[in-house]
PDB file of C-alpha atoms in Angstrom:
ATOM      1  CA  THR A   1     102.624 -74.637  45.761  1.00 45.00           C
ATOM      2  CA  ASP A   2     102.316 -78.213  44.129  1.00 55.00           C
ATOM      3  CA  ALA A   3      98.892 -80.244  44.365  1.00 58.00           C
ATOM      4  CA  GLY A   4      98.658 -81.672  47.849  1.00 62.00           C
ATOM      5  CA  GLN A   5     101.540 -79.854  48.982  1.00 61.00           C
ATOM      6  CA  THR A   6     100.691 -76.967  51.828  1.00 75.00           C
ATOM      7  CA  ASN A   7     104.144 -75.095  51.960  1.00 82.00           C
ATOM      8  CA  PRO A   8     105.585 -73.792  49.022  1.00 89.00           C
ATOM      9  CA  LEU A   9     109.129 -75.348  47.615  1.00 89.00           C
ATOM     10  CA  ARG A  10     111.326 -72.637  48.085  1.00 93.00           C
ATOM     11  CA  ILE A  11     115.144 -72.137  47.262  1.00 91.00           C
ATOM     12  CA  LEU A  12     116.722 -71.112  50.297  1.00 93.00           C
ATOM     13  CA  SER A  13     120.515 -71.155  49.003  1.00 93.00           C
ATOM     14  CA  VAL A  14     122.813 -71.974  46.346  1.00 92.00           C
ATOM     15  CA  MET A  15     126.417 -72.976  46.932  1.00 93.00           C
ATOM     16  CA  THR A  16     129.298 -74.125  44.573  1.00 92.00           C
ATOM     17  CA  THR A  17     132.515 -75.955  45.121  1.00 92.00           C
ATOM     18  CA  THR A  18     134.784 -76.412  42.390  1.00 89.00           C
ATOM     19  CA  THR A  19     137.818 -79.398  42.601  1.00 85.00           C
ATOM     20  CA  ARG A  20     140.490 -79.381  39.832  1.00 80.00           C
ATOM     21  CA  GLY A  21     142.528 -82.154  38.801  1.00 74.00           C
ATOM     22  CA  VAL A  22     145.191 -82.908  36.312  1.00 72.00           C
ATOM     23  CA  GLY A  23     143.296 -82.243  33.019  1.00 68.00           C
ATOM     24  CA  SER A  24     140.096 -82.257  34.449  1.00 71.00           C
ATOM     25  CA  SER A  25     137.809 -80.147  37.056  1.00 79.00           C
ATOM     26  CA  SER A  26     134.279 -80.511  38.104  1.00 87.00           C
ATOM     27  CA  MET A  27     131.906 -78.245  39.819  1.00 89.00           C
ATOM     28  CA  GLY A  28     129.702 -79.541  42.958  1.00 91.00           C
ATOM     29  CA  ILE A  29     126.354 -77.913  43.443  1.00 91.00           C
ATOM     30  CA  GLY A  30     124.411 -77.806  46.599  1.00 90.00           C
ATOM     31  CA  ILE A  31     120.770 -76.309  46.660  1.00 90.00           C
ATOM     32  CA  MET A  32     119.246 -75.870  49.887  1.00 91.00           C
ATOM     33  CA  VAL A  33     115.208 -76.285  49.629  1.00 91.00           C
ATOM     34  CA  THR A  34     112.148 -76.060  52.302  1.00 92.00           C
ATOM     35  CA  ARG A  35     110.661 -79.561  51.724  1.00 89.00           C
ATOM     36  CA  PRO A  36     111.344 -82.642  49.496  1.00 86.00           C
ATOM     37  CA  ALA A  37     111.972 -82.028  45.918  1.00 84.00           C
ATOM     38  CA  GLU A  38     113.730 -83.121  42.778  1.00 84.00           C
ATOM     39  CA  VAL A  39     115.609 -80.044  41.324  1.00 86.00           C
ATOM     40  CA  THR A  40     116.796 -79.856  37.667  1.00 89.00           C
ATOM     41  CA  ALA A  41     119.429 -77.189  36.845  1.00 91.00           C
ATOM     42  CA  GLU A  42     120.164 -76.151  33.122  1.00 93.00           C
ATOM     43  CA  ILE A  43     123.741 -75.158  32.188  1.00 92.00           C
ATOM     44  CA  SER A  44     123.492 -72.644  29.211  1.00 93.00           C
ATOM     45  CA  ALA A  45     126.274 -71.632  26.913  1.00 90.00           C
ATOM     46  CA  LEU A  46     126.860 -67.562  26.432  1.00 89.00           C
ATOM     47  CA  ASN A  47     124.502 -67.224  23.723  1.00 92.00           C
ATOM     48  CA  GLY A  48     121.594 -68.756  26.064  1.00 93.00           C
ATOM     49  CA  ARG A  49     121.471 -72.128  24.398  1.00 94.00           C
ATOM     50  CA  MET A  50     121.324 -75.070  26.925  1.00 95.00           C
ATOM     51  CA  VAL A  51     124.188 -77.316  26.758  1.00 95.00           C
ATOM     52  CA  ARG A  52     123.843 -79.482  29.843  1.00 96.00           C
ATOM     53  CA  ARG A  53     120.819 -80.573  31.909  1.00 95.00           C
ATOM     54  CA  LEU A  54     121.671 -81.813  35.570  1.00 93.00           C
ATOM     55  CA  THR A  55     119.382 -83.675  37.579  1.00 87.00           C
ATOM     56  CA  GLY A  56     119.615 -84.354  41.250  1.00 78.00           C
ATOM     57  CA  THR A  57     118.752 -86.955  43.894  1.00 71.00           C
ATOM     58  CA  ARG A  58     115.366 -85.980  45.366  1.00 72.00           C
ATOM     59  CA  ALA A  59     115.620 -84.573  48.768  1.00 69.00           C
ATOM     60  CA  ALA A  60     113.641 -87.118  51.174  1.00 67.00           C
ATOM     61  CA  THR A  61     113.460 -84.169  53.514  1.00 77.00           C
ATOM     62  CA  ALA A  62     113.722 -80.346  53.453  1.00 82.00           C
ATOM     63  CA  GLY A  63     117.427 -79.832  53.158  1.00 85.00           C
ATOM     64  CA  GLN A  64     120.397 -79.851  50.769  1.00 85.00           C
ATOM     65  CA  VAL A  65     120.130 -81.522  47.245  1.00 87.00           C
ATOM     66  CA  ARG A  66     123.463 -82.044  45.196  1.00 87.00           C
ATOM     67  CA  LEU A  67     124.322 -81.942  41.583  1.00 90.00           C
ATOM     68  CA  SER A  68     127.349 -82.656  39.743  1.00 91.00           C
ATOM     69  CA  PHE A  69     129.051 -80.680  36.728  1.00 92.00           C
ATOM     70  CA  ASP A  70     131.685 -82.114  35.261  1.00 91.00           C
ATOM     71  CA  GLY A  71     132.398 -79.802  32.323  1.00 90.00           C
ATOM     72  CA  ARG A  72     130.869 -81.618  29.883  1.00 92.00           C
ATOM     73  CA  SER A  73     127.972 -81.182  27.437  1.00 94.00           C
ATOM     74  CA  GLN A  74     124.784 -83.190  27.284  1.00 94.00           C
ATOM     75  CA  ASP A  75     126.469 -85.606  24.588  1.00 95.00           C
ATOM     76  CA  GLY A  76     129.579 -85.810  26.839  1.00 93.00           C
ATOM     77  CA  SER A  77     131.788 -83.683  24.718  1.00 93.00           C
ATOM     78  CA  PRO A  78     134.247 -81.518  26.521  1.00 91.00           C
ATOM     79  CA  LEU A  79     132.842 -77.629  27.089  1.00 88.00           C
ATOM     80  CA  PRO A  80     135.273 -74.426  26.507  1.00 86.00           C
ATOM     81  CA  PRO A  81     136.114 -72.677  29.260  1.00 77.00           C
ATOM     82  CA  GLY A  82     133.667 -69.706  30.262  1.00 69.00           C
TER      83      GLY A  82
END
């Protein structure tokens, strides 16, 4: 638990949705948490190298935090499929 928190932060579920458009696609990531939290996720290449860090909006209450991934690296360049 965090200092001052009586209930531990738990991730209850992770859901993804993919939207494909002409020449682009994106992924929405929904993460259910048990209390207010700021969630950060890292996207890694197959070799384990981190290629993108995603930060969601802070959940004001227990519930869903949303992240969005546009298929681009941290510097904005397109990532290969996979």
